[in-house]
PDB file of C-alpha atoms and ligand atoms in Angstrom:
ATOM      1  CA  MET A 247      -9.540  16.831 -13.998  1.00  0.00           C
ATOM      2  CA  LYS A 248     -11.889  16.596 -11.158  1.00  0.00           C
ATOM      3  CA  VAL A 249     -10.342  16.447  -7.707  1.00  0.00           C
ATOM      4  CA  ILE A 250     -12.443  15.161  -4.542  1.00  0.00           C
ATOM      5  CA  TYR A 251     -10.893  15.483  -1.001  1.00  0.00           C
ATOM      6  CA  ALA A 252     -12.526  12.537   0.902  1.00  0.00           C
ATOM      7  CA  LYS A 253     -12.891  13.104   4.726  1.00  0.00           C
ATOM      8  CA  ASP A 254     -11.362   9.664   5.267  1.00  0.00           C
ATOM      9  CA  TYR A 255     -10.069   6.302   3.887  1.00  0.00           C
ATOM     10  CA  GLU A 256     -13.397   4.918   4.268  1.00  0.00           C
ATOM     11  CA  GLU A 257     -15.065   7.780   2.107  1.00  0.00           C
ATOM     12  CA  LEU A 258     -12.461   7.527  -0.350  1.00  0.00           C
ATOM     13  CA  SER A 259     -13.065   3.865  -0.916  1.00  0.00           C
ATOM     14  CA  ARG A 260     -16.688   4.208  -0.990  1.00  0.00           C
ATOM     15  CA  LEU A 261     -16.594   7.074  -3.683  1.00  0.00           C
ATOM     16  CA  THR A 262     -14.440   5.049  -5.700  1.00  0.00           C
ATOM     17  CA  ALA A 263     -16.433   1.810  -5.545  1.00  0.00           C
ATOM     18  CA  ASN A 264     -19.480   3.702  -6.492  1.00  0.00           C
ATOM     19  CA  ILE A 265     -17.791   5.356  -9.542  1.00  0.00           C
ATOM     20  CA  ILE A 266     -16.752   1.682 -10.496  1.00  0.00           C
ATOM     21  CA  ILE A 267     -20.040   0.425 -10.100  1.00  0.00           C
ATOM     22  CA  SER A 268     -21.693   3.352 -12.117  1.00  0.00           C
ATOM     23  CA  VAL A 269     -19.487   2.523 -14.893  1.00  0.00           C
ATOM     24  CA  ILE A 270     -20.292  -1.290 -14.829  1.00  0.00           C
ATOM     25  CA  ASN A 271     -23.930  -0.725 -14.655  1.00  0.00           C
ATOM     26  CA  LEU A 272     -23.922   1.766 -17.680  1.00  0.00           C
ATOM     27  CA  THR A 273     -21.501   0.119 -20.042  1.00  0.00           C
ATOM     28  CA  PRO A 274     -22.304  -3.114 -21.825  1.00  0.00           C
ATOM     29  CA  ASN A 275     -19.473  -5.462 -21.328  1.00  0.00           C
ATOM     30  CA  PRO A 276     -17.402  -3.190 -19.391  1.00  0.00           C
ATOM     31  CA  VAL A 277     -13.630  -3.299 -19.021  1.00  0.00           C
ATOM     32  CA  LEU A 278     -11.771  -2.275 -15.851  1.00  0.00           C
ATOM     33  CA  GLY A 279      -8.094  -1.507 -15.579  1.00  0.00           C
ATOM     34  CA  LEU A 280      -7.160  -2.513 -11.968  1.00  0.00           C
ATOM     35  CA  ALA A 281      -4.459  -1.864  -9.609  1.00  0.00           C
ATOM     36  CA  THR A 282      -2.714  -3.166  -6.703  1.00  0.00           C
ATOM     37  CA  GLY A 283      -1.289  -1.939  -3.353  1.00  0.00           C
ATOM     38  CA  SER A 284      -2.798  -1.026  -0.237  1.00  0.00           C
ATOM     39  CA  THR A 285      -4.586   1.982  -1.252  1.00  0.00           C
ATOM     40  CA  PRO A 286      -7.352   0.142  -3.398  1.00  0.00           C
ATOM     41  CA  ILE A 287      -8.061  -2.607  -0.734  1.00  0.00           C
ATOM     42  CA  GLY A 288     -10.967  -0.627   0.838  1.00  0.00           C
ATOM     43  CA  THR A 289     -12.429   0.071  -2.846  1.00  0.00           C
ATOM     44  CA  TYR A 290     -12.164  -3.729  -3.479  1.00  0.00           C
ATOM     45  CA  SER A 291     -13.868  -4.709  -0.113  1.00  0.00           C
ATOM     46  CA  ALA A 292     -16.647  -2.257  -0.867  1.00  0.00           C
ATOM     47  CA  LEU A 293     -16.994  -3.800  -4.430  1.00  0.00           C
ATOM     48  CA  VAL A 294     -17.302  -7.156  -2.925  1.00  0.00           C
ATOM     49  CA  ASP A 295     -20.141  -6.061  -0.401  1.00  0.00           C
ATOM     50  CA  ALA A 296     -22.013  -4.191  -3.207  1.00  0.00           C
ATOM     51  CA  ASN A 297     -21.823  -7.563  -5.282  1.00  0.00           C
ATOM     52  CA  LYS A 298     -23.096  -9.691  -2.325  1.00  0.00           C
ATOM     53  CA  ARG A 299     -25.823  -7.346  -1.837  1.00  0.00           C
ATOM     54  CA  GLY A 300     -26.858  -7.431  -5.442  1.00  0.00           C
ATOM     55  CA  PHE A 301     -26.004  -3.756  -6.429  1.00  0.00           C
ATOM     56  CA  VAL A 302     -23.404  -4.829  -8.912  1.00  0.00           C
ATOM     57  CA  ASP A 303     -23.078  -7.772 -11.361  1.00  0.00           C
ATOM     58  CA  PHE A 304     -19.737  -8.412 -12.692  1.00  0.00           C
ATOM     59  CA  SER A 305     -20.743 -11.584 -14.873  1.00  0.00           C
ATOM     60  CA  GLU A 306     -19.987  -9.426 -18.213  1.00  0.00           C
ATOM     61  CA  THR A 307     -16.894  -7.537 -16.775  1.00  0.00           C
ATOM     62  CA  THR A 308     -13.426  -8.000 -17.977  1.00  0.00           C
ATOM     63  CA  THR A 309     -10.635  -6.786 -16.048  1.00  0.00           C
ATOM     64  CA  PHE A 310      -6.908  -5.799 -16.765  1.00  0.00           C
ATOM     65  CA  ASN A 311      -4.230  -5.474 -14.144  1.00  0.00           C
ATOM     66  CA  LEU A 312      -1.643  -2.736 -14.594  1.00  0.00           C
ATOM     67  CA  ASP A 313       1.318  -4.717 -13.574  1.00  0.00           C
ATOM     68  CA  GLU A 314       3.243  -7.710 -12.160  1.00  0.00           C
ATOM     69  CA  TYR A 315       6.611  -8.723 -10.855  1.00  0.00           C
ATOM     70  CA  CYS A 316       8.730 -10.587 -13.051  1.00  0.00           C
ATOM     71  CA  GLY A 317       9.730 -14.131 -11.738  1.00  0.00           C
ATOM     72  CA  LEU A 318       6.854 -14.550  -9.165  1.00  0.00           C
ATOM     73  CA  ASN A 319       4.479 -17.437  -9.659  1.00  0.00           C
ATOM     74  CA  PRO A 320       0.711 -16.553  -9.631  1.00  0.00           C
ATOM     75  CA  SER A 321       0.425 -18.613  -6.510  1.00  0.00           C
ATOM     76  CA  HIS A 322       3.363 -16.528  -4.652  1.00  0.00           C
ATOM     77  CA  GLU A 323       1.326 -14.551  -1.931  1.00  0.00           C
ATOM     78  CA  GLN A 324       3.146 -11.310  -3.046  1.00  0.00           C
ATOM     79  CA  SER A 325       1.995 -11.622  -6.887  1.00  0.00           C
ATOM     80  CA  TYR A 326      -0.217  -9.312  -8.144  1.00  0.00           C
ATOM     81  CA  ARG A 327      -2.416 -12.101  -9.511  1.00  0.00           C
ATOM     82  CA  TYR A 328      -2.565 -13.657  -5.899  1.00  0.00           C
ATOM     83  CA  PHE A 329      -3.531 -10.228  -4.516  1.00  0.00           C
ATOM     84  CA  MET A 330      -6.321  -9.460  -7.059  1.00  0.00           C
ATOM     85  CA  ASN A 331      -7.683 -13.106  -6.530  1.00  0.00           C
ATOM     86  CA  SER A 332      -7.689 -12.639  -2.768  1.00  0.00           C
ATOM     87  CA  HIS A 333      -8.873  -9.001  -2.542  1.00  0.00           C
ATOM     88  CA  LEU A 334     -11.565  -9.247  -5.263  1.00  0.00           C
ATOM     89  CA  LEU A 335     -11.586 -11.677  -7.912  1.00  0.00           C
ATOM     90  CA  ASN A 336     -12.506 -14.834  -5.787  1.00  0.00           C
ATOM     91  CA  HIS A 337     -15.432 -13.077  -4.165  1.00  0.00           C
ATOM     92  CA  ILE A 338     -17.323 -11.757  -6.997  1.00  0.00           C
ATOM     93  CA  ASN A 339     -19.406 -13.187  -9.787  1.00  0.00           C
ATOM     94  CA  ILE A 340     -16.727 -12.506 -12.406  1.00  0.00           C
ATOM     95  CA  HIS A 341     -15.474 -15.176 -14.963  1.00  0.00           C
ATOM     96  CA  LYS A 342     -11.910 -15.598 -14.218  1.00  0.00           C
ATOM     97  CA  ASP A 343     -11.301 -16.142 -17.917  1.00  0.00           C
ATOM     98  CA  ASN A 344     -12.102 -12.480 -18.385  1.00  0.00           C
ATOM     99  CA  THR A 345      -9.431 -11.436 -15.817  1.00  0.00           C
ATOM    100  CA  PHE A 346      -5.955 -10.731 -16.901  1.00  0.00           C
ATOM    101  CA  VAL A 347      -2.415  -9.629 -15.103  1.00  0.00           C
ATOM    102  CA  PRO A 348       0.754  -9.562 -17.152  1.00  0.00           C
ATOM    103  CA  ASP A 349       2.503 -12.838 -16.929  1.00  0.00           C
ATOM    104  CA  GLY A 350       5.568 -12.348 -14.954  1.00  0.00           C
ATOM    105  CA  LEU A 351       7.011 -15.680 -15.926  1.00  0.00           C
ATOM    106  CA  ALA A 352       6.677 -15.222 -19.627  1.00  0.00           C
ATOM    107  CA  ALA A 353       9.917 -16.527 -21.495  1.00  0.00           C
ATOM    108  CA  ASP A 354       9.629 -13.699 -24.148  1.00  0.00           C
ATOM    109  CA  MET A 355       8.415 -10.460 -22.258  1.00  0.00           C
ATOM    110  CA  LYS A 356       8.438  -8.466 -25.451  1.00  0.00           C
ATOM    111  CA  GLN A 357       5.987 -10.836 -26.953  1.00  0.00           C
ATOM    112  CA  GLN A 358       3.977 -11.151 -23.818  1.00  0.00           C
ATOM    113  CA  ALA A 359       3.870  -7.130 -23.558  1.00  0.00           C
ATOM    114  CA  ARG A 360       2.383  -6.965 -27.093  1.00  0.00           C
ATOM    115  CA  LEU A 361       0.036  -9.749 -26.395  1.00  0.00           C
ATOM    116  CA  TYR A 362      -1.243  -7.858 -23.431  1.00  0.00           C
ATOM    117  CA  GLU A 363      -1.898  -4.822 -25.503  1.00  0.00           C
ATOM    118  CA  SER A 364      -3.809  -6.676 -28.118  1.00  0.00           C
ATOM    119  CA  LEU A 365      -6.079  -8.437 -25.717  1.00  0.00           C
ATOM    120  CA  ILE A 366      -6.923  -4.953 -24.338  1.00  0.00           C
ATOM    121  CA  GLU A 367      -7.721  -3.751 -27.776  1.00  0.00           C
ATOM    122  CA  ALA A 368      -9.676  -6.711 -28.519  1.00  0.00           C
ATOM    123  CA  ARG A 369     -11.928  -6.269 -25.563  1.00  0.00           C
ATOM    124  CA  GLY A 370     -12.616  -2.817 -26.844  1.00  0.00           C
ATOM    125  CA  GLY A 371     -10.138  -0.607 -24.644  1.00  0.00           C
ATOM    126  CA  ILE A 372     -10.500   0.113 -21.084  1.00  0.00           C
ATOM    127  CA  ASP A 373     -13.542   2.045 -19.849  1.00  0.00           C
ATOM    128  CA  LEU A 374     -12.324   2.856 -16.504  1.00  0.00           C
ATOM    129  CA  GLN A 375      -8.426   2.681 -15.120  1.00  0.00           C
ATOM    130  CA  LEU A 376      -8.085   2.509 -11.417  1.00  0.00           C
ATOM    131  CA  LEU A 377      -4.645   4.110 -10.201  1.00  0.00           C
ATOM    132  CA  GLY A 378      -2.780   4.528  -7.161  1.00  0.00           C
ATOM    133  CA  ILE A 379       0.514   6.433  -6.840  1.00  0.00           C
ATOM    134  CA  GLY A 380       3.898   5.255  -5.653  1.00  0.00           C
ATOM    135  CA  PRO A 381       5.978   7.419  -3.554  1.00  0.00           C
ATOM    136  CA  ASN A 382       8.200   8.415  -6.405  1.00  0.00           C
ATOM    137  CA  GLY A 383       5.167   9.419  -8.647  1.00  0.00           C
ATOM    138  CA  HIS A 384       4.926   6.080 -10.387  1.00  0.00           C
ATOM    139  CA  ILE A 385       1.697   4.834 -11.772  1.00  0.00           C
ATOM    140  CA  GLY A 386       1.659   1.036 -12.532  1.00  0.00           C
ATOM    141  CA  PHE A 387       5.452   0.313 -12.600  1.00  0.00           C
ATOM    142  CA  ASN A 388       6.123   3.367 -14.786  1.00  0.00           C
ATOM    143  CA  GLU A 389       9.052   4.667 -12.688  1.00  0.00           C
ATOM    144  CA  PRO A 390      10.384   8.151 -12.836  1.00  0.00           C
ATOM    145  CA  ASP A 391      12.709   8.359 -15.979  1.00  0.00           C
ATOM    146  CA  THR A 392      13.637  10.947 -18.765  1.00  0.00           C
ATOM    147  CA  VAL A 393      10.930   9.948 -21.240  1.00  0.00           C
ATOM    148  CA  PHE A 394       7.207   8.197 -20.943  1.00  0.00           C
ATOM    149  CA  HIS A 395       7.192   4.900 -21.928  1.00  0.00           C
ATOM    150  CA  LYS A 396       4.138   4.276 -24.347  1.00  0.00           C
ATOM    151  CA  GLU A 397       3.458   0.539 -24.341  1.00  0.00           C
ATOM    152  CA  THR A 398       3.218  -2.317 -22.008  1.00  0.00           C
ATOM    153  CA  HIS A 399       7.120  -3.244 -21.049  1.00  0.00           C
ATOM    154  CA  THR A 400       9.546  -4.531 -18.591  1.00  0.00           C
ATOM    155  CA  VAL A 401      10.874  -2.132 -16.069  1.00  0.00           C
ATOM    156  CA  GLU A 402      13.952  -1.977 -13.527  1.00  0.00           C
ATOM    157  CA  LEU A 403      12.325  -1.198 -10.365  1.00  0.00           C
ATOM    158  CA  THR A 404      13.928   1.840  -8.462  1.00  0.00           C
ATOM    159  CA  GLN A 405      15.329   1.580  -5.101  1.00  0.00           C
ATOM    160  CA  SER A 406      12.617   3.903  -3.845  1.00  0.00           C
ATOM    161  CA  THR A 407       9.907   1.194  -5.079  1.00  0.00           C
ATOM    162  CA  ILE A 408      11.830  -1.717  -3.674  1.00  0.00           C
ATOM    163  CA  GLU A 409      12.018  -0.158  -0.340  1.00  0.00           C
ATOM    164  CA  ALA A 410       8.374   0.926  -0.245  1.00  0.00           C
ATOM    165  CA  ASN A 411       7.514  -2.620  -1.213  1.00  0.00           C
ATOM    166  CA  SER A 412       9.712  -4.326   1.166  1.00  0.00           C
ATOM    167  CA  ARG A 413       7.009  -4.145   3.666  1.00  0.00           C
ATOM    168  CA  PHE A 414       5.107  -6.683   1.862  1.00  0.00           C
ATOM    169  CA  PHE A 415       8.204  -9.167   1.362  1.00  0.00           C
ATOM    170  CA  GLY A 416       9.805  -8.831   4.911  1.00  0.00           C
ATOM    171  CA  SER A 417      13.085  -7.527   3.281  1.00  0.00           C
ATOM    172  CA  SER A 418      14.201  -5.438   0.431  1.00  0.00           C
ATOM    173  CA  GLU A 419      16.339  -8.210  -0.743  1.00  0.00           C
ATOM    174  CA  LEU A 420      13.163 -10.291  -1.351  1.00  0.00           C
ATOM    175  CA  VAL A 421      11.563  -7.802  -3.627  1.00  0.00           C
ATOM    176  CA  PRO A 422      11.819  -8.612  -7.396  1.00  0.00           C
ATOM    177  CA  LYS A 423      14.008  -6.110  -9.280  1.00  0.00           C
ATOM    178  CA  GLN A 424      11.865  -6.089 -12.426  1.00  0.00           C
ATOM    179  CA  ALA A 425       8.410  -5.962 -13.227  1.00  0.00           C
ATOM    180  CA  VAL A 426       6.073  -5.742 -16.304  1.00  0.00           C
ATOM    181  CA  THR A 427       3.723  -2.726 -16.656  1.00  0.00           C
ATOM    182  CA  MET A 428       1.238  -1.184 -18.686  1.00  0.00           C
ATOM    183  CA  GLY A 429       2.877   1.805 -20.297  1.00  0.00           C
ATOM    184  CA  MET A 430       1.897   5.407 -20.108  1.00  0.00           C
ATOM    185  CA  GLY A 431       0.220   5.263 -23.450  1.00  0.00           C
ATOM    186  CA  THR A 432      -1.776   2.231 -22.574  1.00  0.00           C
ATOM    187  CA  ILE A 433      -3.070   3.884 -19.412  1.00  0.00           C
ATOM    188  CA  MET A 434      -3.819   7.383 -21.253  1.00  0.00           C
ATOM    189  CA  ALA A 435      -5.914   5.323 -23.778  1.00  0.00           C
ATOM    190  CA  ALA A 436      -8.386   4.412 -20.948  1.00  0.00           C
ATOM    191  CA  LYS A 437     -11.719   6.221 -21.471  1.00  0.00           C
ATOM    192  CA  ARG A 438     -11.944   7.259 -17.765  1.00  0.00           C
ATOM    193  CA  ILE A 439      -9.320   7.279 -14.984  1.00  0.00           C
ATOM    194  CA  VAL A 440     -10.126   7.088 -11.197  1.00  0.00           C
ATOM    195  CA  PHE A 441      -6.905   8.073  -9.340  1.00  0.00           C
ATOM    196  CA  ILE A 442      -6.581   7.428  -5.601  1.00  0.00           C
ATOM    197  CA  SER A 443      -4.218   8.742  -3.000  1.00  0.00           C
ATOM    198  CA  THR A 444      -4.318   8.365   0.834  1.00  0.00           C
ATOM    199  CA  GLY A 445      -2.000   9.345   3.614  1.00  0.00           C
ATOM    200  CA  LYS A 446       0.112  12.515   4.596  1.00  0.00           C
ATOM    201  CA  ALA A 447       3.183  10.909   3.068  1.00  0.00           C
ATOM    202  CA  LYS A 448       1.582  10.861  -0.337  1.00  0.00           C
ATOM    203  CA  GLU A 449       0.487  14.626  -0.173  1.00  0.00           C
ATOM    204  CA  LYS A 450       3.400  16.073  -1.843  1.00  0.00           C
ATOM    205  CA  ILE A 451       4.012  13.926  -4.642  1.00  0.00           C
ATOM    206  CA  THR A 452       0.314  13.861  -5.300  1.00  0.00           C
ATOM    207  CA  LYS A 453       0.089  17.417  -5.540  1.00  0.00           C
ATOM    208  CA  ARG A 454       3.107  17.583  -7.552  1.00  0.00           C
ATOM    209  CA  ALA A 455       1.569  15.014  -9.983  1.00  0.00           C
ATOM    210  CA  LEU A 456      -1.727  16.675 -10.234  1.00  0.00           C
ATOM    211  CA  PHE A 457      -0.910  20.441 -10.253  1.00  0.00           C
ATOM    212  CA  GLY A 458       2.776  20.607 -10.828  1.00  0.00           C
ATOM    213  CA  GLU A 459       4.891  20.469 -14.204  1.00  0.00           C
ATOM    214  CA  VAL A 460       4.244  17.647 -16.492  1.00  0.00           C
ATOM    215  CA  THR A 461       7.384  15.674 -16.557  1.00  0.00           C
ATOM    216  CA  PRO A 462       8.514  11.925 -16.938  1.00  0.00           C
ATOM    217  CA  GLU A 463      10.351  12.350 -13.586  1.00  0.00           C
ATOM    218  CA  VAL A 464       6.866  12.460 -12.049  1.00  0.00           C
ATOM    219  CA  PRO A 465       5.022   9.682 -14.361  1.00  0.00           C
ATOM    220  CA  ALA A 466       1.771  10.234 -12.787  1.00  0.00           C
ATOM    221  CA  SER A 467       1.852  14.087 -13.937  1.00  0.00           C
ATOM    222  CA  LEU A 468       0.953  12.907 -17.460  1.00  0.00           C
ATOM    223  CA  LEU A 469      -2.598  12.562 -16.264  1.00  0.00           C
ATOM    224  CA  GLN A 470      -3.090  16.360 -16.523  1.00  0.00           C
ATOM    225  CA  TYR A 471      -3.509  15.699 -20.186  1.00  0.00           C
ATOM    226  CA  HIS A 472      -6.078  13.083 -19.940  1.00  0.00           C
ATOM    227  CA  PRO A 473      -9.562  14.249 -20.560  1.00  0.00           C
ATOM    228  CA  ASN A 474     -11.596  12.476 -18.133  1.00  0.00           C
ATOM    229  CA  VAL A 475      -9.627  11.892 -14.828  1.00  0.00           C
ATOM    230  CA  THR A 476     -11.350  12.010 -11.263  1.00  0.00           C
ATOM    231  CA  ALA A 477      -8.686  11.903  -8.393  1.00  0.00           C
ATOM    232  CA  ILE A 478      -9.959  11.128  -5.053  1.00  0.00           C
ATOM    233  CA  CYS A 479      -7.523  12.000  -2.180  1.00  0.00           C
ATOM    234  CA  CYS A 480      -7.597  11.871   1.491  1.00  0.00           C
ATOM    235  CA  PHE A 481      -4.287  13.334   3.269  1.00  0.00           C
ATOM    236  CA  ASN A 482      -5.591  13.361   6.890  1.00  0.00           C
TER     237      ASN A 482
HETATM  238  P1  PGA B 128       0.044   1.658  -2.229  1.00  0.00           P
HETATM  239  O1  PGA B 128       0.906   1.597  -3.493  1.00  0.00           O
HETATM  240  O2  PGA B 128      -1.144   1.708  -2.613  1.00  0.00           O
HETATM  241  O3  PGA B 128       0.667   0.498  -1.605  1.00  0.00           O
HETATM  242  O4  PGA B 128       0.722   2.874  -1.367  1.00  0.00           O
HETATM  243  C1  PGA B 128       0.600   2.474  -4.719  1.00  0.00           C
HETATM  244  C2  PGA B 128       1.656   2.156  -5.707  1.00  0.00           C
HETATM  245  O5  PGA B 128       2.669   2.086  -5.402  1.00  0.00           O
HETATM  246  O6  PGA B 128       1.416   2.269  -6.902  1.00  0.00           O
END
């Protein structure tokens, strides 16, 4: 694992965007795994800027998002489809048909999860997976547990995640209690992972994940077993 300490959030975002741009420019039909949350917003804005300036072309890129809340319509402002459209996908020259977010409204979640896995496989797997980390060590919505869950699946969100995300909904009661997420196996199958973490409040859990014991109690710790992870951190 390569660990980079950025001097500030702007540098973290620029470095992350540069790695993503390199992978897009070096890979035929690149497939990106994307994350939501406040951490990647600066990265997405750097990607939009690079696309406008002609440094990167998304016309052959496919994207798969990590997760989605159950029960939220894609037009809901807190849905992850809405987030991706408004922070990135509406502003770059990507074909929307090549952008995928798990369907939080699917009637049969198990079937939907299998479909998501097979779509990723059909596109040749993920070339670069971008990841943030939750305050409890989750990646995607893989919450702390006694086992690592391998494939895309439905999860009950922990109280810690509900509290952390209540800032977007105005109240914790309004945060959906379930989500669908890529599994740890889906994430670990990505050819390259870029993990980003920012802010003093994330320092302890991030160090535990990157350098501590590998345990499903800290799902991100499994990344220590991935052969190609770049972690970009800024705890100032
Ligand atoms: P954040 O969320 O970027 O908003 O801190 C990260 C996460 O929960 O994965």
